[in-house]
GROMACS .gro file of C-alpha atoms in nm:
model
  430
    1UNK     CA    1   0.501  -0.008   2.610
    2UNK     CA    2   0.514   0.273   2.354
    3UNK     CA    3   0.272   0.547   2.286
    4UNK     CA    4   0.218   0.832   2.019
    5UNK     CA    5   0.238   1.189   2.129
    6UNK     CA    6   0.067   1.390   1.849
    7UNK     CA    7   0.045   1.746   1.856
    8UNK     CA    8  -0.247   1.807   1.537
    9UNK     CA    9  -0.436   2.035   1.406
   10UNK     CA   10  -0.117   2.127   1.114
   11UNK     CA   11  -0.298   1.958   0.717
   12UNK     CA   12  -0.078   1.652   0.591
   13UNK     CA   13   0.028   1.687   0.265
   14UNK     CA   14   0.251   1.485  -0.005
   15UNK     CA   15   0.197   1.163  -0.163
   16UNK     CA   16   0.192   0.817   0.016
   17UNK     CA   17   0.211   0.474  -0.101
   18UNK     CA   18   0.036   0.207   0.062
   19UNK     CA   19   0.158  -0.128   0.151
   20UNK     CA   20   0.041  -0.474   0.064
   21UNK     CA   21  -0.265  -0.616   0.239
   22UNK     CA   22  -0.242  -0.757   0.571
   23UNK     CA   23  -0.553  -0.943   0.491
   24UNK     CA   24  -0.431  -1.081   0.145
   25UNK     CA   25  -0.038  -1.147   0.320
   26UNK     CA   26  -0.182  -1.362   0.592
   27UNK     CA   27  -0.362  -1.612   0.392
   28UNK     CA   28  -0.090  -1.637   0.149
   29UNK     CA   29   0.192  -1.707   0.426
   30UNK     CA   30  -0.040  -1.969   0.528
   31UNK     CA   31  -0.051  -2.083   0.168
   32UNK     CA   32   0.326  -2.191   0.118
   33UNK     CA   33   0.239  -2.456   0.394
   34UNK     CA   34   0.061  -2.640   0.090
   35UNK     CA   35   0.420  -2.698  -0.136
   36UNK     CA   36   0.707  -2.803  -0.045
   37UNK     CA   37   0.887  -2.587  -0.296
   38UNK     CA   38   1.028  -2.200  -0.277
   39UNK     CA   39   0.738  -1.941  -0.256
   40UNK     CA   40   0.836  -1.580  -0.233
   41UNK     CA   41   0.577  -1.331  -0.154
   42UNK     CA   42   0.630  -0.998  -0.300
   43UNK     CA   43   0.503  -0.651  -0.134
   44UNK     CA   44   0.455  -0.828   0.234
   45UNK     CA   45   0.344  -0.517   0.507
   46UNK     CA   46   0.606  -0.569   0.749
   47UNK     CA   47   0.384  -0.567   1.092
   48UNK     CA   48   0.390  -0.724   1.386
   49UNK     CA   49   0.084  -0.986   1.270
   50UNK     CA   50   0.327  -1.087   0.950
   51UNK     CA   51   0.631  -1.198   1.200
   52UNK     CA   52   0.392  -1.323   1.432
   53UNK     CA   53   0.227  -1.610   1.139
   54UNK     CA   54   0.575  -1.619   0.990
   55UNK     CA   55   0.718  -1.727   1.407
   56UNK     CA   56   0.417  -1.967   1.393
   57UNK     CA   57   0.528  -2.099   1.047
   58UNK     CA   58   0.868  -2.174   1.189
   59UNK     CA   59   0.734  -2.352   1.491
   60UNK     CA   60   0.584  -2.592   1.233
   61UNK     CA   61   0.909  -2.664   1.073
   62UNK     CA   62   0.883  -2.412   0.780
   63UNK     CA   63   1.185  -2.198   0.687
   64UNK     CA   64   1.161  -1.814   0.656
   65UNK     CA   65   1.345  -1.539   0.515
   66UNK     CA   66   1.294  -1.183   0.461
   67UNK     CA   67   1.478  -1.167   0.110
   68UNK     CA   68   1.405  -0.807   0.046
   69UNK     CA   69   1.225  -0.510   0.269
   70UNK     CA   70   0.925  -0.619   0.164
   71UNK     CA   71   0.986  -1.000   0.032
   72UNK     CA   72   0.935  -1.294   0.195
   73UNK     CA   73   1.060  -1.660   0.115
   74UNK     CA   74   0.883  -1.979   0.281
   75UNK     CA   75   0.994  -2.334   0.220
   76UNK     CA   76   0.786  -2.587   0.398
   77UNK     CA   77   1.007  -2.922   0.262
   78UNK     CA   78   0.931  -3.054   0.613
   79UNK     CA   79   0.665  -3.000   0.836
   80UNK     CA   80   0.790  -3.149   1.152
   81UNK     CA   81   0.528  -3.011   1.403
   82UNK     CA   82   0.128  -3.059   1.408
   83UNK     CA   83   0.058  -2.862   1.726
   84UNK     CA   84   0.084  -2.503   1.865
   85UNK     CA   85   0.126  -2.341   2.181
   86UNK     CA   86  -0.172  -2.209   2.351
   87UNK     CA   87   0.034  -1.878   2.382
   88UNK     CA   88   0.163  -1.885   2.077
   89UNK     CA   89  -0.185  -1.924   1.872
   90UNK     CA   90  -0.336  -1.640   2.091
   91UNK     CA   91  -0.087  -1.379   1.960
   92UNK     CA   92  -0.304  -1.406   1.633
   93UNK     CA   93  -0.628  -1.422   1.481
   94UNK     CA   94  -0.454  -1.561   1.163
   95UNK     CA   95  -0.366  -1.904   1.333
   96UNK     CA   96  -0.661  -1.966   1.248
   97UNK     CA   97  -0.551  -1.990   0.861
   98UNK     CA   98  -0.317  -2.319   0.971
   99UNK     CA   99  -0.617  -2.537   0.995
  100UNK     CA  100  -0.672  -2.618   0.597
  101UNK     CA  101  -0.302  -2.602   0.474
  102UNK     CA  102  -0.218  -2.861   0.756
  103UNK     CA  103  -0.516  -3.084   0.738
  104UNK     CA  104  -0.455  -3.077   0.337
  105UNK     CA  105  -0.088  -3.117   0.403
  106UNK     CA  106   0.025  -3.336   0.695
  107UNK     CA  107  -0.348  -3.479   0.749
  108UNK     CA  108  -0.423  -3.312   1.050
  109UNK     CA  109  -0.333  -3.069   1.362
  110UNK     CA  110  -0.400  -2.950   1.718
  111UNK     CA  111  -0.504  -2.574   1.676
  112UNK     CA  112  -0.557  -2.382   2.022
  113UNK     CA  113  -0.820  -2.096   1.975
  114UNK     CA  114  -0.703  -1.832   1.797
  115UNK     CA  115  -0.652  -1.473   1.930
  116UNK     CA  116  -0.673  -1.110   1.742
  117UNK     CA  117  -0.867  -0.782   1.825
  118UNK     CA  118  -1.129  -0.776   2.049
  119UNK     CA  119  -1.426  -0.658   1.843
  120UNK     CA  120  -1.698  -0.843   1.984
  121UNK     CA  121  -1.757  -1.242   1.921
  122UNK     CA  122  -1.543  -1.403   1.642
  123UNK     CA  123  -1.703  -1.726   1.548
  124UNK     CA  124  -1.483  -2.017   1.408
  125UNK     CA  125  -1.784  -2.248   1.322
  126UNK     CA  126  -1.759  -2.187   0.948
  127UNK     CA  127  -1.380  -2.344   0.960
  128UNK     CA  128  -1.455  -2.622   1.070
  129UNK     CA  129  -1.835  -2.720   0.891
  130UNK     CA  130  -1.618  -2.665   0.585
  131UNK     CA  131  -1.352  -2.897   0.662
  132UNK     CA  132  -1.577  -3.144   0.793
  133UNK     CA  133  -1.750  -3.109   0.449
  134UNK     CA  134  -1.411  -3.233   0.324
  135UNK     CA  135  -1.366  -3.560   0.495
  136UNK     CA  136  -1.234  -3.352   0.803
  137UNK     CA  137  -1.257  -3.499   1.159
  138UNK     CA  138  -1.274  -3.219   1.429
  139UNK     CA  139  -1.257  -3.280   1.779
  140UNK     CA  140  -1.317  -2.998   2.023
  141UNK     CA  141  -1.145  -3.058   2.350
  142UNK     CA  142  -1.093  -2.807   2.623
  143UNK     CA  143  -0.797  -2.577   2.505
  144UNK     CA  144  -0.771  -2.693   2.163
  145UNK     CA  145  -0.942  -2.829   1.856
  146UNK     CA  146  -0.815  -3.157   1.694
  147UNK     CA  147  -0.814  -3.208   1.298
  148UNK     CA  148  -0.736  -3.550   1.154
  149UNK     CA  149  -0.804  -3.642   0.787
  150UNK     CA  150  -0.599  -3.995   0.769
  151UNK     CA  151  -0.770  -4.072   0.435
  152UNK     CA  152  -0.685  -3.733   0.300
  153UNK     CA  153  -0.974  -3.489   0.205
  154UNK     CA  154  -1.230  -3.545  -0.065
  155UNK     CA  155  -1.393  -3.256  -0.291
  156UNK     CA  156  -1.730  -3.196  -0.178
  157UNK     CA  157  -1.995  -2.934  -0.234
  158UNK     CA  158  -2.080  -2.673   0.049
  159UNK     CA  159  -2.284  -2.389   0.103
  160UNK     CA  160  -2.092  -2.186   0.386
  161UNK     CA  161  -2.340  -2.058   0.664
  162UNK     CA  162  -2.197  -1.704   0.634
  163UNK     CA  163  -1.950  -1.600   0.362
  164UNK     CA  164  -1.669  -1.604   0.631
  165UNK     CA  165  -1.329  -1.474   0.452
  166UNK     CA  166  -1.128  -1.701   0.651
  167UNK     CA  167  -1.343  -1.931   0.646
  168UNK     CA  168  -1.341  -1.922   0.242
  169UNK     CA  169  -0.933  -1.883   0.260
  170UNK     CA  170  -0.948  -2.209   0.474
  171UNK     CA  171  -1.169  -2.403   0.241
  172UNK     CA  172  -0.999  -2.280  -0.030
  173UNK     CA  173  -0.647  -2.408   0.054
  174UNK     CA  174  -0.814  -2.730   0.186
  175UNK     CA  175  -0.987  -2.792  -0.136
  176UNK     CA  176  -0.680  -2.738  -0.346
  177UNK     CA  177  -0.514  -2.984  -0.204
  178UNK     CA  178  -0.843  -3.238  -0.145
  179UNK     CA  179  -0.908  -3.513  -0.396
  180UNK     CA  180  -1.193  -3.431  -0.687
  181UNK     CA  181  -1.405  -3.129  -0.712
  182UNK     CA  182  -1.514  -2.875  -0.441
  183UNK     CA  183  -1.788  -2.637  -0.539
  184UNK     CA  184  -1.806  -2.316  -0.222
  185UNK     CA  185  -2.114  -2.143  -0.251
  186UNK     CA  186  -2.173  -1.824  -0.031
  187UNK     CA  187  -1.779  -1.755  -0.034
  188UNK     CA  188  -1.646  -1.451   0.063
  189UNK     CA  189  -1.522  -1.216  -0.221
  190UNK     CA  190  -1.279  -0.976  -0.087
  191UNK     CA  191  -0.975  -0.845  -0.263
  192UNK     CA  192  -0.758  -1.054  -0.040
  193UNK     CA  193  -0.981  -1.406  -0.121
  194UNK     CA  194  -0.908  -1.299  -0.470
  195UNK     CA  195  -0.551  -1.270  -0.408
  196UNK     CA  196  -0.544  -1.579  -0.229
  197UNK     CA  197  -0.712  -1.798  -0.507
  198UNK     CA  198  -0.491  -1.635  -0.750
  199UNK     CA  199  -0.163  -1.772  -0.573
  200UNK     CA  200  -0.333  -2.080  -0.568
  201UNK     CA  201  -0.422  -2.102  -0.937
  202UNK     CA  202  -0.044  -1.988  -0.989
  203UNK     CA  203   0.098  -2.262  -0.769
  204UNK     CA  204  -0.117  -2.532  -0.985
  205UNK     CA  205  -0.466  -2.526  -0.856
  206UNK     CA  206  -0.740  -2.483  -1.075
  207UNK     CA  207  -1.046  -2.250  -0.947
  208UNK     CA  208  -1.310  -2.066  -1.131
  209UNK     CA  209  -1.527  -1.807  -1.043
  210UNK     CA  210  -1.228  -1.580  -0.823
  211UNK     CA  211  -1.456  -1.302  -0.717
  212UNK     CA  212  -1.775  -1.398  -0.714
  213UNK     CA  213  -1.979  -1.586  -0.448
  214UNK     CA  214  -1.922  -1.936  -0.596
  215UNK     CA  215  -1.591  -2.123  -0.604
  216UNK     CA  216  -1.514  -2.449  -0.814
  217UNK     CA  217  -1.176  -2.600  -0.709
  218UNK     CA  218  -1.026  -2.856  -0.827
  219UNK     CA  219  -0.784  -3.037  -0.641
  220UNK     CA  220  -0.400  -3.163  -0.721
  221UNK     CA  221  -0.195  -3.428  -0.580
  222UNK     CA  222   0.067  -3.126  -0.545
  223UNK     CA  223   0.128  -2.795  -0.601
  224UNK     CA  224   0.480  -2.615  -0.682
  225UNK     CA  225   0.607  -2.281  -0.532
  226UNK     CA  226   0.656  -1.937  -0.746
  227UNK     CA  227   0.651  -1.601  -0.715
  228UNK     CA  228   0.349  -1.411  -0.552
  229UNK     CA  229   0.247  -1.030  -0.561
  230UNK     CA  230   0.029  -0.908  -0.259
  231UNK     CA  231  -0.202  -0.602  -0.404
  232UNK     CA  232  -0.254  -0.292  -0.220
  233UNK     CA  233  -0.441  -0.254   0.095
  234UNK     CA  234  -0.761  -0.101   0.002
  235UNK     CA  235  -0.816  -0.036   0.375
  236UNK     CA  236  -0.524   0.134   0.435
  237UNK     CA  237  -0.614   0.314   0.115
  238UNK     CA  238  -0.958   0.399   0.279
  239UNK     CA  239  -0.771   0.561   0.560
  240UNK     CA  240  -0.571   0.790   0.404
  241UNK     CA  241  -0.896   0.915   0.244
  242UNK     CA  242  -1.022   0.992   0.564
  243UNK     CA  243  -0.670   1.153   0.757
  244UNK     CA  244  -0.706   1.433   0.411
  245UNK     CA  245  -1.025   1.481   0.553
  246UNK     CA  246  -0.966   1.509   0.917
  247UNK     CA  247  -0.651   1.697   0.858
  248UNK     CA  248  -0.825   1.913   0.563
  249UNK     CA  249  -0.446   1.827   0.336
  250UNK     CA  250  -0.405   1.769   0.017
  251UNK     CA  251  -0.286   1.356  -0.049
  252UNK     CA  252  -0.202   1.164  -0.351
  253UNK     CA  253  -0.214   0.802  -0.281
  254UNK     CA  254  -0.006   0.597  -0.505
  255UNK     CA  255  -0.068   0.259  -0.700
  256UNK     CA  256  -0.417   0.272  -0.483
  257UNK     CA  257  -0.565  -0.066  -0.694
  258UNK     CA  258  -0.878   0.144  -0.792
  259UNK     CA  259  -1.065  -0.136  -0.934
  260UNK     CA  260  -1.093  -0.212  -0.582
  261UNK     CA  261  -1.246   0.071  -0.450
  262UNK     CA  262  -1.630   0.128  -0.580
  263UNK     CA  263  -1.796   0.103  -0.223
  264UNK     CA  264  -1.546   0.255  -0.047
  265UNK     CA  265  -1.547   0.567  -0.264
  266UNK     CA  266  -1.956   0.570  -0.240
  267UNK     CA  267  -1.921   0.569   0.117
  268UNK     CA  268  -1.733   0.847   0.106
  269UNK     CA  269  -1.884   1.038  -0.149
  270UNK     CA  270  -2.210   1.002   0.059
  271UNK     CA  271  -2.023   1.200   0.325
  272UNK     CA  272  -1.958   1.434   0.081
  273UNK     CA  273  -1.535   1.358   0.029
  274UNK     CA  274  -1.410   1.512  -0.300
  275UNK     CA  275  -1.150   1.223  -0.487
  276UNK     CA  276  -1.029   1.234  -0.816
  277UNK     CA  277  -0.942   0.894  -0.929
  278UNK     CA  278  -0.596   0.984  -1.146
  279UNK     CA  279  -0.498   0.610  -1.379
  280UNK     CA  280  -0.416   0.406  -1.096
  281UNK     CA  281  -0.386   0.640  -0.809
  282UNK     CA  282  -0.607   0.879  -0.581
  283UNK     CA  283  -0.615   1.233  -0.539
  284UNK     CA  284  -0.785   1.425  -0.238
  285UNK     CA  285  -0.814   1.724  -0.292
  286UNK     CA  286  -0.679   1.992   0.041
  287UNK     CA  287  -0.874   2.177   0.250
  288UNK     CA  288  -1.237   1.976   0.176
  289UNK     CA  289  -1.540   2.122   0.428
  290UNK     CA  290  -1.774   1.817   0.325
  291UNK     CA  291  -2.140   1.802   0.359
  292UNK     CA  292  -2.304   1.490   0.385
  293UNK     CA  293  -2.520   1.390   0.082
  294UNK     CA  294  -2.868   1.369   0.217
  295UNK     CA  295  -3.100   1.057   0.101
  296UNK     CA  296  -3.395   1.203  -0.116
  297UNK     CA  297  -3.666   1.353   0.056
  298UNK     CA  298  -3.427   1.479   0.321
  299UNK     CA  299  -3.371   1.179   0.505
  300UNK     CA  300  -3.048   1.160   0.732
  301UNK     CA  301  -2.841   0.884   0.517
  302UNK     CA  302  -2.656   0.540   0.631
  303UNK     CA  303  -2.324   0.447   0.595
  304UNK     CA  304  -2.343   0.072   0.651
  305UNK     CA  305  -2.106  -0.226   0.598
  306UNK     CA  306  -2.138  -0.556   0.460
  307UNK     CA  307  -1.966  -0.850   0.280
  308UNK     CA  308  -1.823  -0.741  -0.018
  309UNK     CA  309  -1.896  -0.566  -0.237
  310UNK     CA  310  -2.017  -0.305   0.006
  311UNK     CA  311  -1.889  -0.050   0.234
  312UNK     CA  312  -1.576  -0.247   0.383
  313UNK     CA  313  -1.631  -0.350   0.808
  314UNK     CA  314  -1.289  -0.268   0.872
  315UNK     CA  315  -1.329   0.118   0.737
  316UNK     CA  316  -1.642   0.197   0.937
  317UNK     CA  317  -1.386   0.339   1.202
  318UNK     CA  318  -1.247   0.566   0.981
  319UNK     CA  319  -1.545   0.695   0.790
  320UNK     CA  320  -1.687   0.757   1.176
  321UNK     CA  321  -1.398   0.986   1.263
  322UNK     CA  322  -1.433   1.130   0.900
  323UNK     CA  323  -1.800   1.217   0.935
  324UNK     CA  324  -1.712   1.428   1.269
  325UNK     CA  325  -1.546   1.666   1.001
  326UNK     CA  326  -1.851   1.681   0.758
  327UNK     CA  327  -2.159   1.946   0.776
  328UNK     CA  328  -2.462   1.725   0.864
  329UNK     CA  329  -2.567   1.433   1.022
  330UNK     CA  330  -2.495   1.064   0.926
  331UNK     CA  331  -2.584   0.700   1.052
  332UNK     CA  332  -2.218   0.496   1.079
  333UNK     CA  333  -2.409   0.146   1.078
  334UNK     CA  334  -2.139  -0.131   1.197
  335UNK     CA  335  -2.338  -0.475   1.130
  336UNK     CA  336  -2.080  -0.746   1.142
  337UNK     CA  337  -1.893  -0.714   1.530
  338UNK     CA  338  -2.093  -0.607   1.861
  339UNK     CA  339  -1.786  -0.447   1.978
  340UNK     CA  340  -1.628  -0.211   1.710
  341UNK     CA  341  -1.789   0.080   1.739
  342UNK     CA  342  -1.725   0.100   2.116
  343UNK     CA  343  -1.441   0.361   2.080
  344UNK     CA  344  -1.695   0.644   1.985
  345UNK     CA  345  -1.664   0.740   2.375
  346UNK     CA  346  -1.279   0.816   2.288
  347UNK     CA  347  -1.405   1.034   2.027
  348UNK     CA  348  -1.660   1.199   2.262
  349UNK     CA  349  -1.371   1.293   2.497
  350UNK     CA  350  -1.189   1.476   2.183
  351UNK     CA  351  -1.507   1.670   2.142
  352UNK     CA  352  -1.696   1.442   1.856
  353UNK     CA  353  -2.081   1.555   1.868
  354UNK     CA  354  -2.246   1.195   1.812
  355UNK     CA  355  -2.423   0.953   2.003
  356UNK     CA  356  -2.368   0.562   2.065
  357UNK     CA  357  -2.724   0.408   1.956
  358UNK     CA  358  -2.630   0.085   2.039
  359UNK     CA  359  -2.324  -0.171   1.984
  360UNK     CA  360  -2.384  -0.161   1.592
  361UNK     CA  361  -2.513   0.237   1.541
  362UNK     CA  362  -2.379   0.545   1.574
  363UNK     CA  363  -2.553   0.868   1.479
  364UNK     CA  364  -2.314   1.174   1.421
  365UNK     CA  365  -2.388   1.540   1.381
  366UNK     CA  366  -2.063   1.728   1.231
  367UNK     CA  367  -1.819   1.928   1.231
  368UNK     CA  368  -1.703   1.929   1.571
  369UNK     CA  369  -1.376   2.086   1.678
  370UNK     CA  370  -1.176   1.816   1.765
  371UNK     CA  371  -0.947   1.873   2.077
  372UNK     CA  372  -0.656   1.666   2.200
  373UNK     CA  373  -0.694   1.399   2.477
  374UNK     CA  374  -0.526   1.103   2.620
  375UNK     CA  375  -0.695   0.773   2.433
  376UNK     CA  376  -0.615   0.441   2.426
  377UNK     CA  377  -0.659   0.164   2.082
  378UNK     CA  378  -0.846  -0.053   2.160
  379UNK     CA  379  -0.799  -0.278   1.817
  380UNK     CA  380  -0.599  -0.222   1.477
  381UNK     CA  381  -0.893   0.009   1.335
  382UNK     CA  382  -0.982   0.198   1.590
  383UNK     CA  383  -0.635   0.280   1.668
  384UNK     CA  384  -0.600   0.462   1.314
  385UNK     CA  385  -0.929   0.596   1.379
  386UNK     CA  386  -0.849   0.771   1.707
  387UNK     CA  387  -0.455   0.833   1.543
  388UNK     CA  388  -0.627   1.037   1.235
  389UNK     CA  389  -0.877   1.256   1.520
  390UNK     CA  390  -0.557   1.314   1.709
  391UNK     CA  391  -0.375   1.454   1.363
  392UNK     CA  392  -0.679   1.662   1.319
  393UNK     CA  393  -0.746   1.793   1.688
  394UNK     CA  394  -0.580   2.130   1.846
  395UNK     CA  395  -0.332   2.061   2.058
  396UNK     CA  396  -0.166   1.769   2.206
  397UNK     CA  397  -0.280   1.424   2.251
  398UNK     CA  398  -0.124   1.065   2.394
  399UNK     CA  399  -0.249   0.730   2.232
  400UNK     CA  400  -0.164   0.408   2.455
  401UNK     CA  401  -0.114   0.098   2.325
  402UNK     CA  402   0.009   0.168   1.995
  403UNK     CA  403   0.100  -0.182   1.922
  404UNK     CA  404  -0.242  -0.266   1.754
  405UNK     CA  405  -0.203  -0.021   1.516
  406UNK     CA  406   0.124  -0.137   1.434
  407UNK     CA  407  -0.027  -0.497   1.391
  408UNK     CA  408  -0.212  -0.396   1.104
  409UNK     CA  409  -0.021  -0.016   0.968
  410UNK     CA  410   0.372  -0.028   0.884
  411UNK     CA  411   0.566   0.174   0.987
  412UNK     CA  412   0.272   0.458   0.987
  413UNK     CA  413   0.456   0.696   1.170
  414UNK     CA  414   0.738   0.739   0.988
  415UNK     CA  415   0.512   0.756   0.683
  416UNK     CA  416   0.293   1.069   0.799
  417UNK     CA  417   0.611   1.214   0.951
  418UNK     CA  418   0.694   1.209   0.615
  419UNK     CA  419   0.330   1.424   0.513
  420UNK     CA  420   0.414   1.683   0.786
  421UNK     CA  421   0.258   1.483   1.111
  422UNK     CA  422   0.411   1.577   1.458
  423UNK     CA  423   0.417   1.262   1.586
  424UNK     CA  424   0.648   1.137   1.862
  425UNK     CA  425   0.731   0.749   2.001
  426UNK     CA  426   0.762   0.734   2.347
  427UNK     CA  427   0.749   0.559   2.681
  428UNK     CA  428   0.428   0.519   2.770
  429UNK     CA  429   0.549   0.625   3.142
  430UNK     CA  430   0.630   0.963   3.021
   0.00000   0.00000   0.00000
């Protein structure tokens, strides 16, 4: 296996572009399952999760073609396959996203339990109350779950016990396909829900309230294929805030979908990040010393997470490594997975002055000097995380198992090669 040999400490500078969302590509890849017509999916992050759903897609009988560097084209005429490999469906927390398309589709599956980063416990419950809502039978048997709608699903209205985005995504593509109206309350409104639901609307399904917490869908006999544009990765976007930071350069991100970005640009201003919002990209300005924006009275702040609106889960790894580089002290609150914010240890060995609370808190005290160490990424975030410390440490440090960030970053370095990174690919052995 690979790793990253980074010598840091040198500012990145030079603009960057992000790529589509993983979290928005996903969903829709699952989508085409519910047409059997043409879909092409435009601005599709070429990672190893993509292929992975796209291998799983195939397995099912769909057809797949990369039709540009960053277009896709699915055709599901035939689905000749209702079952997955144990193996196979562990490569992927995003087999997960099969369940509705196929139960909608070919009235049913057997789904082994899905795999993906190891952040602490990952429930699927929501999945499957909401399909059950729809007429949905669900059978849990040891290695698998079983989903059989014979009578084809019926509209129904459900309040979701957490707003789950995959679990939304999953209703969502059920519903659009399910006979009548389905009202979701509680749904998850992330960018990449509302890119989801927009596909849908464009391949003939009819939904109101995309965005909000409440989703009326109304479902089709059938729905057609077309042409499908995956917005920009506002977490991805979040992390190159944070490596201008760490590495003190100056970074213009390009087409950064801004109208995306209100929490995560409070979070950071709260750490005291300069970024000049420039039509419809970013601008961070070089060689910031932040200081962390105290709460009135004096009190030590909180950056915390939560479903969105707020401060993104997935960029509470990269606002901890930013806050090692900001004058103060700061709360990093991680509410949603038990596990995440286990990698502070990694940051400790690198010379981060902070302190693990407990699985969900960690209290840091900044700046520290950063040094380079040996680490290892433990999951997709993380792995930037610990990636952007490395850019920003003195001297020279190894990450192992640099295949989770590529699951979720394309191509990154060869992208912050191209800002002025020293980073090298080699044998892990070495």
């Amino acid at each position: 296996m690979p790793k990253f040999i980074v010598h840091g400490g040198q500012p990145l500078n030079g603009v960057i572009r992000p790529t589509g969302n993983k979290n928005a590509a996903l969903p829709m890849i699952a989508a085409t399952l519910l047409t059997d017509e043409d879909v092409f999916l435009e601005n599709v992050p070429r990672i190893k999760d993509v292929l992975t759903l796209l291998s799983l897609l195939e397995v099912l009988g769909a057809e797949t073609e990369w039709t540009g560097p960053s277009e896709v084209r699915v055709r599901a005429a035939r689905i000749g396959e209702t079952q997955l490999d144990a193996g196979q469906a562990a490569r992927i927390r995003a087999s997960i996203l099969l369940a509705g398309p196929m139960v909608a589709r070919t009235g049913g599956m057997q789904l082994p339990p899905p795999g993906g980063d190891v952040i602490g416990r990952r429930r699927v419950d929501t999945h499957f109350l909401a399909l059950r809502k729809l007429g949905a039978e669900v059978v849990e048997d040891p290695g698998f779950f079983g989903l059989r709608a014979e009578g084809g699903l019926k509209g129904a209205d459900m309040f979701l016990d957490e707003p789950s985005v995959t679990g939304t995504e999953n209703a969502a593509m059920a519903a659009s396909l399910a006979r009548g109206t389905t009202r979701i309350r509680n749904a998850a409104a992330e960018p990449h829900v509302q890119d989801l639901c927009n596909m849908l609307v464009g391949m003939g399904a009819r939904i109101n309230g995309i965005g909000t917490g409440t989703l009326e869908i109304e479902g089709q006999e059938r729905l057609r294929g077309g042409r499908f544009r995956i917005t920009s990765d506002h977490i991805e976007i979040g992390s190159f805030i944070g490596l201008a930071v760490v590495t003190r350069g100056e970074i213009t991100i390009q087409d950064a979908a801004v109208h995306h970005l209100d929490s995560t640009l409070i979070g950071f201003r709260r750490l005291g990040v300069k970024v000049e919002v420039r039509g419809e990209d970013l601008f961070i300005p070089g060689g910031q010393e932040p200081e962390v924006v105290m709460d009135m009275g004096g009190h030590i702040p909180t950056l915390g997470d939560g479903p969105w609106p707020q401060f993104p889960a997935d960029l509470t790894s990269i606002a901890l490594v930013t806050a090692t580089q900001c004058r103060g002290t700061v709360l990093v609150h991680e509410k949603m997975f038990e596990s995440r914010m286990f990698f502070a240890d990694k940051l400790v060995s690198m010379g981060a002055r902070l302190v693990l609370c407990d699985p969900h808190r960690v209290l840091v005290i900044g700046p520290s000097q950063l040094r380079g160490a040996p680490v290892e990424s433990p999951d997709i975030r993380a792995g930037m995380a610990l990636l952007i410390a490395a850019l920003g440490a003195q001297g020279r440090s190894d990450i192992y198992n640099i295949a989770q960030i590529e699951r979720g970053y394309e191509r990154i370095d060869e992208r912050l090669i191209a800002l002025g990174a020293r980073i090298e690919k080699a044998d892990s052995r070495t």
